[in-house]
Amino acid sequence: MRVMISADMEGATGVTWPDDVEPGTAAWERMRRLLTGDVNACVAGLFAGGATEVLVNEAHYTQRNVLIEDLDERAELLTGRHKPLGMMHGVQDADGVVMLGYHTGAGEEGVLAHTYLGTGLVDFRIDGEAADEGRMNALVAAEHGVPVLLVTGDDLTCAAAGRWAPGARTAAVKRAVSRYAAVCLPPARSAALIEAEAAAAARAALAAGRPVGVPREHRFEVTFHATHQAAAVEAVPTVERTGPRTVAYTAPSATDGARAFKVCTTVAASAAEAHYG
């Protein structure tokens, strides 16, 4: 059984504020060790549960956060940017996926809640339902026939995962108090929790077998902070303006939808002005 770990950082053990996840800060250097600890605990659990291969795909910001020198030697690390499937690259060859260190979406309660930070996005919907990075990535996995085995992050992220990955196990490594505060488990306790849940998830996946993936059409709707961002994104082919700050498009598959979403948010980010957004 091959498992891909999509490793974000906002939902990692101990992370509570922007400096913890901003490359180059002293806090980020410290939290890289804790993120790597979460990853290693997950890798250990997956192998204990029957996995034979584990690929860790770095999914946060510059996508160069995990300390490879400290990585469990049984795993492999996909590090760096500009991957065809982004946060989900590797899912096409996997039998299961773990979403580690994930977070809630823009406008929601939760530690460091956001959706594609820096884009001005304030609301995101897929097929009319509130969406975030987790829901979109879970749809991409599903159309490849790959189940979400485990989600780790704060308690609100784990609760949200029950809506977009109801078959997945969860490991809450902290309880959200505000966007920049949480009650956190010490690394030893979070590692034990993640390892146990990963092992149970792998065993369950082996027993259940792999589902059949069926690509289908999806409707994406994105609302931005300001009208000029929606106007800029309207220039993207197939995208229509449905409100002063909202654009929408229909994609033939979740993968195509996610790729178009990346284009739209990149355009929106480039249209933002300093201070005014």
mmCIF file of C-alpha atoms in Angstrom:
data_model
loop_
_atom_site.group_PDB
_atom_site.id
_atom_site.type_symbol
_atom_site.label_atom_id
_atom_site.label_comp_id
_atom_site.label_asym_id
_atom_site.label_seq_id
_atom_site.Cartn_x
_atom_site.Cartn_y
_atom_site.Cartn_z
ATOM 1 C CA MET A 1 0.000 0.000 0.000
ATOM 2 C CA ARG A 2 1.399 3.343 -1.112
ATOM 3 C CA VAL A 3 0.429 6.389 0.933
ATOM 4 C CA MET A 4 1.025 10.054 0.137
ATOM 5 C CA ILE A 5 1.216 12.552 3.004
ATOM 6 C CA SER A 6 0.246 16.097 1.995
ATOM 7 C CA ALA A 7 2.099 18.069 4.680
ATOM 8 C CA ASP A 8 0.867 21.587 5.375
ATOM 9 C CA MET A 9 2.170 23.535 8.372
ATOM 10 C CA GLU A 10 -0.510 25.701 9.996
ATOM 11 C CA GLY A 11 -2.068 22.653 11.632
ATOM 12 C CA ALA A 12 1.211 21.211 12.933
ATOM 13 C CA THR A 13 2.002 20.707 16.604
ATOM 14 C CA GLY A 14 2.679 23.975 18.450
ATOM 15 C CA VAL A 15 1.986 26.318 15.536
ATOM 16 C CA THR A 16 -0.208 29.283 16.505
ATOM 17 C CA TRP A 17 0.865 32.509 14.770
ATOM 18 C CA PRO A 18 2.257 33.801 11.457
ATOM 19 C CA ASP A 19 5.947 33.788 12.423
ATOM 20 C CA ASP A 20 5.649 30.045 13.098
ATOM 21 C CA VAL A 21 5.036 29.392 9.410
ATOM 22 C CA GLU A 22 6.882 32.257 7.689
ATOM 23 C CA PRO A 23 10.140 30.953 6.125
ATOM 24 C CA GLY A 24 13.211 32.730 7.424
ATOM 25 C CA THR A 25 11.968 33.559 10.906
ATOM 26 C CA ALA A 26 13.462 32.063 14.047
ATOM 27 C CA ALA A 27 10.034 30.716 14.983
ATOM 28 C CA TRP A 28 9.715 28.939 11.609
ATOM 29 C CA GLU A 29 13.104 27.266 12.089
ATOM 30 C CA ARG A 30 11.893 25.974 15.445
ATOM 31 C CA MET A 31 8.526 24.809 14.129
ATOM 32 C CA ARG A 32 10.139 22.979 11.210
ATOM 33 C CA ARG A 33 11.375 20.477 13.777
ATOM 34 C CA LEU A 34 7.884 20.034 15.191
ATOM 35 C CA LEU A 35 6.371 19.641 11.709
ATOM 36 C CA THR A 36 9.001 17.018 10.910
ATOM 37 C CA GLY A 37 8.118 15.277 14.176
ATOM 38 C CA ASP A 38 4.442 15.120 13.163
ATOM 39 C CA VAL A 39 5.447 13.739 9.762
ATOM 40 C CA ASN A 40 7.690 11.087 11.312
ATOM 41 C CA ALA A 41 4.966 10.005 13.714
ATOM 42 C CA CYS A 42 2.591 9.621 10.787
ATOM 43 C CA VAL A 43 5.146 7.669 8.741
ATOM 44 C CA ALA A 44 5.783 5.315 11.666
ATOM 45 C CA GLY A 45 2.065 4.712 12.132
ATOM 46 C CA LEU A 46 1.429 4.098 8.448
ATOM 47 C CA PHE A 47 4.178 1.479 8.243
ATOM 48 C CA ALA A 48 2.958 -0.139 11.447
ATOM 49 C CA GLY A 49 -0.504 -0.348 9.895
ATOM 50 C CA GLY A 50 0.686 -2.062 6.723
ATOM 51 C CA ALA A 51 1.897 0.649 4.338
ATOM 52 C CA THR A 52 4.808 -0.390 2.129
ATOM 53 C CA GLU A 53 5.686 3.019 0.635
ATOM 54 C CA VAL A 54 5.208 6.565 1.960
ATOM 55 C CA LEU A 55 5.771 9.757 -0.018
ATOM 56 C CA VAL A 56 5.728 13.057 1.871
ATOM 57 C CA ASN A 57 4.652 15.957 -0.362
ATOM 58 C CA GLU A 58 5.520 19.350 1.099
ATOM 59 C CA ALA A 59 2.397 21.498 0.812
ATOM 60 C CA HIS A 60 3.171 24.689 2.737
ATOM 61 C CA TYR A 61 4.209 28.010 1.153
ATOM 62 C CA THR A 62 7.697 27.543 -0.332
ATOM 63 C CA GLN A 63 7.223 23.786 0.085
ATOM 64 C CA ARG A 64 10.666 23.466 1.669
ATOM 65 C CA ASN A 65 9.874 23.097 5.359
ATOM 66 C CA VAL A 66 10.415 19.478 6.418
ATOM 67 C CA LEU A 67 13.930 18.707 7.661
ATOM 68 C CA ILE A 68 15.001 15.882 5.362
ATOM 69 C CA GLU A 69 18.021 15.130 7.549
ATOM 70 C CA ASP A 70 15.617 14.177 10.346
ATOM 71 C CA LEU A 71 13.012 12.415 8.181
ATOM 72 C CA ASP A 72 12.176 8.754 8.849
ATOM 73 C CA GLU A 73 14.472 6.931 6.427
ATOM 74 C CA ARG A 74 11.663 4.683 5.202
ATOM 75 C CA ALA A 75 9.864 7.654 3.608
ATOM 76 C CA GLU A 76 10.638 9.752 0.544
ATOM 77 C CA LEU A 77 10.247 13.534 0.372
ATOM 78 C CA LEU A 78 8.793 15.544 -2.517
ATOM 79 C CA THR A 79 10.056 19.037 -1.775
ATOM 80 C CA GLY A 80 9.905 22.266 -3.770
ATOM 81 C CA ARG A 81 7.348 24.192 -5.805
ATOM 82 C CA HIS A 82 5.717 24.032 -9.246
ATOM 83 C CA LYS A 83 4.371 20.487 -9.081
ATOM 84 C CA PRO A 84 1.620 19.557 -11.571
ATOM 85 C CA LEU A 85 -0.869 18.645 -8.827
ATOM 86 C CA GLY A 86 0.503 21.031 -6.204
ATOM 87 C CA MET A 87 -0.437 20.014 -2.669
ATOM 88 C CA MET A 88 -1.787 16.732 -4.000
ATOM 89 C CA HIS A 89 1.040 15.697 -6.304
ATOM 90 C CA GLY A 90 1.694 12.004 -5.784
ATOM 91 C CA VAL A 91 -1.945 11.146 -5.192
ATOM 92 C CA GLN A 92 -2.133 9.787 -8.746
ATOM 93 C CA ASP A 93 0.150 6.914 -7.694
ATOM 94 C CA ALA A 94 -1.175 6.410 -4.165
ATOM 95 C CA ASP A 95 -3.601 4.024 -2.502
ATOM 96 C CA GLY A 96 -4.369 6.454 0.312
ATOM 97 C CA VAL A 97 -3.624 10.030 1.355
ATOM 98 C CA VAL A 98 -3.009 11.745 4.690
ATOM 99 C CA MET A 99 -3.678 15.462 5.078
ATOM 100 C CA LEU A 100 -1.258 16.453 7.814
ATOM 101 C CA GLY A 101 -1.050 19.882 9.436
ATOM 102 C CA TYR A 102 -4.177 21.133 7.668
ATOM 103 C CA HIS A 103 -6.305 24.116 8.749
ATOM 104 C CA THR A 104 -9.768 25.611 8.338
ATOM 105 C CA GLY A 105 -10.689 27.948 5.473
ATOM 106 C CA ALA A 106 -10.889 31.700 4.984
ATOM 107 C CA GLY A 107 -13.503 33.351 7.174
ATOM 108 C CA GLU A 108 -13.810 30.340 9.470
ATOM 109 C CA GLU A 109 -12.813 29.889 13.097
ATOM 110 C CA GLY A 110 -9.535 28.033 13.548
ATOM 111 C CA VAL A 111 -5.806 28.486 14.051
ATOM 112 C CA LEU A 112 -4.313 30.473 11.139
ATOM 113 C CA ALA A 113 -7.503 29.895 9.124
ATOM 114 C CA HIS A 114 -7.162 30.847 5.444
ATOM 115 C CA THR A 115 -7.533 29.599 1.898
ATOM 116 C CA TYR A 116 -4.528 30.237 -0.353
ATOM 117 C CA LEU A 117 -3.117 33.036 1.782
ATOM 118 C CA GLY A 118 -2.389 36.374 0.106
ATOM 119 C CA THR A 119 -5.084 36.062 -2.534
ATOM 120 C CA GLY A 120 -7.746 38.224 -0.908
ATOM 121 C CA LEU A 121 -10.146 35.284 -0.887
ATOM 122 C CA VAL A 122 -12.911 35.619 1.715
ATOM 123 C CA ASP A 123 -15.365 32.902 0.639
ATOM 124 C CA PHE A 124 -15.009 29.698 -1.393
ATOM 125 C CA ARG A 125 -17.684 27.244 -2.466
ATOM 126 C CA ILE A 126 -17.708 24.032 -4.479
ATOM 127 C CA ASP A 127 -21.083 22.815 -5.732
ATOM 128 C CA GLY A 128 -22.731 25.321 -3.419
ATOM 129 C CA GLU A 129 -21.052 24.017 -0.249
ATOM 130 C CA ALA A 130 -18.555 25.939 1.860
ATOM 131 C CA ALA A 131 -15.084 24.768 0.839
ATOM 132 C CA ASP A 132 -11.474 25.038 1.894
ATOM 133 C CA GLU A 133 -8.171 23.524 0.789
ATOM 134 C CA GLY A 134 -9.086 20.230 2.457
ATOM 135 C CA ARG A 135 -12.415 19.808 0.684
ATOM 136 C CA MET A 136 -10.920 20.667 -2.708
ATOM 137 C CA ASN A 137 -7.990 18.301 -2.199
ATOM 138 C CA ALA A 138 -10.278 15.522 -0.994
ATOM 139 C CA LEU A 139 -12.304 15.823 -4.222
ATOM 140 C CA VAL A 140 -9.100 15.558 -6.259
ATOM 141 C CA ALA A 141 -8.126 12.429 -4.323
ATOM 142 C CA ALA A 142 -11.577 10.891 -4.724
ATOM 143 C CA GLU A 143 -11.601 11.176 -8.499
ATOM 144 C CA HIS A 144 -8.269 9.308 -8.531
ATOM 145 C CA GLY A 145 -9.876 6.592 -6.436
ATOM 146 C CA VAL A 146 -7.750 7.491 -3.415
ATOM 147 C CA PRO A 147 -9.385 7.695 0.037
ATOM 148 C CA VAL A 148 -8.394 10.229 2.671
ATOM 149 C CA LEU A 149 -7.072 8.079 5.518
ATOM 150 C CA LEU A 150 -6.228 10.660 8.165
ATOM 151 C CA VAL A 151 -6.479 14.416 8.791
ATOM 152 C CA THR A 152 -4.392 16.179 11.460
ATOM 153 C CA GLY A 153 -4.657 19.785 12.644
ATOM 154 C CA ASP A 154 -6.603 21.716 15.248
ATOM 155 C CA ASP A 155 -9.918 20.468 16.616
ATOM 156 C CA LEU A 156 -11.981 22.629 14.241
ATOM 157 C CA THR A 157 -10.115 21.299 11.197
ATOM 158 C CA CYS A 158 -10.770 17.752 12.366
ATOM 159 C CA ALA A 159 -14.462 18.566 12.797
ATOM 160 C CA ALA A 160 -14.598 20.077 9.290
ATOM 161 C CA ALA A 161 -12.951 16.950 7.870
ATOM 162 C CA GLY A 162 -15.972 15.005 9.055
ATOM 163 C CA ARG A 163 -17.945 16.816 6.346
ATOM 164 C CA TRP A 164 -15.544 16.435 3.400
ATOM 165 C CA ALA A 165 -13.762 13.189 4.342
ATOM 166 C CA PRO A 166 -16.274 11.346 6.547
ATOM 167 C CA GLY A 167 -14.368 8.061 6.318
ATOM 168 C CA ALA A 168 -11.075 9.526 7.531
ATOM 169 C CA ARG A 169 -9.646 9.277 11.017
ATOM 170 C CA THR A 170 -8.510 12.488 12.702
ATOM 171 C CA ALA A 171 -5.823 13.618 15.132
ATOM 172 C CA ALA A 172 -6.359 16.996 16.811
ATOM 173 C CA VAL A 173 -2.968 18.215 18.047
ATOM 174 C CA LYS A 174 -4.384 21.473 19.459
ATOM 175 C CA ARG A 175 -7.661 23.128 20.429
ATOM 176 C CA ALA A 176 -8.325 26.482 18.774
ATOM 177 C CA VAL A 177 -8.892 29.436 21.083
ATOM 178 C CA SER A 178 -8.636 32.120 18.399
ATOM 179 C CA ARG A 179 -6.996 32.516 15.004
ATOM 180 C CA TYR A 180 -3.666 33.075 16.786
ATOM 181 C CA ALA A 181 -4.001 31.039 19.986
ATOM 182 C CA ALA A 182 -4.502 27.380 20.851
ATOM 183 C CA VAL A 183 -4.195 24.864 23.644
ATOM 184 C CA CYS A 184 -1.456 22.602 22.270
ATOM 185 C CA LEU A 185 -0.403 19.067 23.054
ATOM 186 C CA PRO A 186 3.323 18.644 23.788
ATOM 187 C CA PRO A 187 5.179 17.036 20.870
ATOM 188 C CA ALA A 188 5.486 13.627 22.571
ATOM 189 C CA ARG A 189 1.724 13.418 23.096
ATOM 190 C CA SER A 190 0.812 14.647 19.621
ATOM 191 C CA ALA A 191 3.301 12.188 18.084
ATOM 192 C CA ALA A 192 1.745 9.294 19.990
ATOM 193 C CA LEU A 193 -1.731 10.378 18.881
ATOM 194 C CA ILE A 194 -0.777 10.800 15.224
ATOM 195 C CA GLU A 195 1.093 7.490 15.136
ATOM 196 C CA ALA A 196 -1.831 5.580 16.656
ATOM 197 C CA GLU A 197 -4.401 7.133 14.310
ATOM 198 C CA ALA A 198 -2.180 6.624 11.254
ATOM 199 C CA ALA A 199 -1.717 2.935 12.088
ATOM 200 C CA ALA A 200 -5.463 2.453 12.575
ATOM 201 C CA ALA A 201 -6.192 4.314 9.334
ATOM 202 C CA ALA A 202 -3.736 2.198 7.337
ATOM 203 C CA ARG A 203 -5.170 -1.039 8.718
ATOM 204 C CA ALA A 204 -8.700 0.085 7.884
ATOM 205 C CA ALA A 205 -7.680 1.047 4.352
ATOM 206 C CA LEU A 206 -6.093 -2.348 3.738
ATOM 207 C CA ALA A 207 -9.261 -4.076 4.911
ATOM 208 C CA ALA A 208 -11.583 -1.865 2.864
ATOM 209 C CA GLY A 209 -9.711 -1.858 -0.440
ATOM 210 C CA ARG A 210 -9.403 1.015 -2.865
ATOM 211 C CA PRO A 211 -12.574 2.680 -4.224
ATOM 212 C CA VAL A 212 -13.153 3.463 -7.893
ATOM 213 C CA GLY A 213 -12.566 7.068 -8.889
ATOM 214 C CA VAL A 214 -15.067 8.780 -11.173
ATOM 215 C CA PRO A 215 -14.261 12.319 -12.390
ATOM 216 C CA ARG A 216 -17.306 14.576 -12.502
ATOM 217 C CA GLU A 217 -18.229 18.182 -13.136
ATOM 218 C CA HIS A 218 -17.933 20.731 -10.315
ATOM 219 C CA ARG A 219 -18.992 24.358 -9.889
ATOM 220 C CA PHE A 220 -16.436 26.620 -8.188
ATOM 221 C CA GLU A 221 -17.390 30.010 -6.707
ATOM 222 C CA VAL A 222 -14.829 32.412 -5.228
ATOM 223 C CA THR A 223 -15.433 35.730 -3.463
ATOM 224 C CA PHE A 224 -12.557 38.178 -3.000
ATOM 225 C CA HIS A 225 -11.876 41.065 -0.635
ATOM 226 C CA ALA A 226 -12.412 43.739 -3.301
ATOM 227 C CA THR A 227 -14.145 44.273 -6.645
ATOM 228 C CA HIS A 228 -10.979 44.879 -8.665
ATOM 229 C CA GLN A 229 -9.728 41.370 -7.880
ATOM 230 C CA ALA A 230 -12.899 39.813 -9.259
ATOM 231 C CA ALA A 231 -12.555 42.039 -12.332
ATOM 232 C CA ALA A 232 -8.985 40.835 -12.881
ATOM 233 C CA VAL A 233 -9.927 37.169 -12.495
ATOM 234 C CA GLU A 234 -12.838 37.594 -14.930
ATOM 235 C CA ALA A 235 -10.207 37.718 -17.687
ATOM 236 C CA VAL A 236 -9.416 34.029 -17.128
ATOM 237 C CA PRO A 237 -11.149 31.916 -19.838
ATOM 238 C CA THR A 238 -14.344 30.117 -18.658
ATOM 239 C CA VAL A 239 -14.576 32.357 -15.565
ATOM 240 C CA GLU A 240 -17.664 34.554 -15.194
ATOM 241 C CA ARG A 241 -18.386 37.415 -12.833
ATOM 242 C CA THR A 242 -21.452 36.571 -10.753
ATOM 243 C CA GLY A 243 -21.304 39.445 -8.283
ATOM 244 C CA PRO A 244 -19.280 42.568 -7.479
ATOM 245 C CA ARG A 245 -16.572 40.515 -5.721
ATOM 246 C CA THR A 246 -17.472 36.991 -6.855
ATOM 247 C CA VAL A 247 -16.446 34.852 -9.818
ATOM 248 C CA ALA A 248 -17.495 31.336 -10.778
ATOM 249 C CA TYR A 249 -16.644 28.624 -13.270
ATOM 250 C CA THR A 250 -17.615 25.037 -14.044
ATOM 251 C CA ALA A 251 -14.849 22.449 -14.406
ATOM 252 C CA PRO A 252 -15.170 18.963 -15.944
ATOM 253 C CA SER A 253 -13.301 17.414 -13.008
ATOM 254 C CA ALA A 254 -12.010 18.280 -9.542
ATOM 255 C CA THR A 255 -8.441 18.224 -10.833
ATOM 256 C CA ASP A 256 -9.242 20.724 -13.591
ATOM 257 C CA GLY A 257 -11.175 22.789 -11.078
ATOM 258 C CA ALA A 258 -8.246 22.867 -8.664
ATOM 259 C CA ARG A 259 -5.853 23.886 -11.434
ATOM 260 C CA ALA A 260 -8.170 26.689 -12.517
ATOM 261 C CA PHE A 261 -8.534 27.742 -8.885
ATOM 262 C CA LYS A 262 -4.767 28.154 -8.661
ATOM 263 C CA VAL A 263 -4.806 30.342 -11.783
ATOM 264 C CA CYS A 264 -7.641 32.486 -10.426
ATOM 265 C CA THR A 265 -6.032 33.016 -7.042
ATOM 266 C CA THR A 266 -2.646 33.798 -8.603
ATOM 267 C CA VAL A 267 -4.257 36.468 -10.783
ATOM 268 C CA ALA A 268 -6.169 37.850 -7.786
ATOM 269 C CA ALA A 269 -2.998 38.043 -5.704
ATOM 270 C CA SER A 270 -1.159 39.888 -8.470
ATOM 271 C CA ALA A 271 -4.001 42.415 -8.683
ATOM 272 C CA ALA A 272 -3.776 43.327 -5.000
ATOM 273 C CA GLU A 273 -2.177 46.626 -4.011
ATOM 274 C CA ALA A 274 -0.068 47.236 -0.910
ATOM 275 C CA HIS A 275 -2.145 48.420 2.068
ATOM 276 C CA TYR A 276 -5.454 48.571 0.165
ATOM 277 C CA GLY A 277 -5.459 44.955 -0.997
#
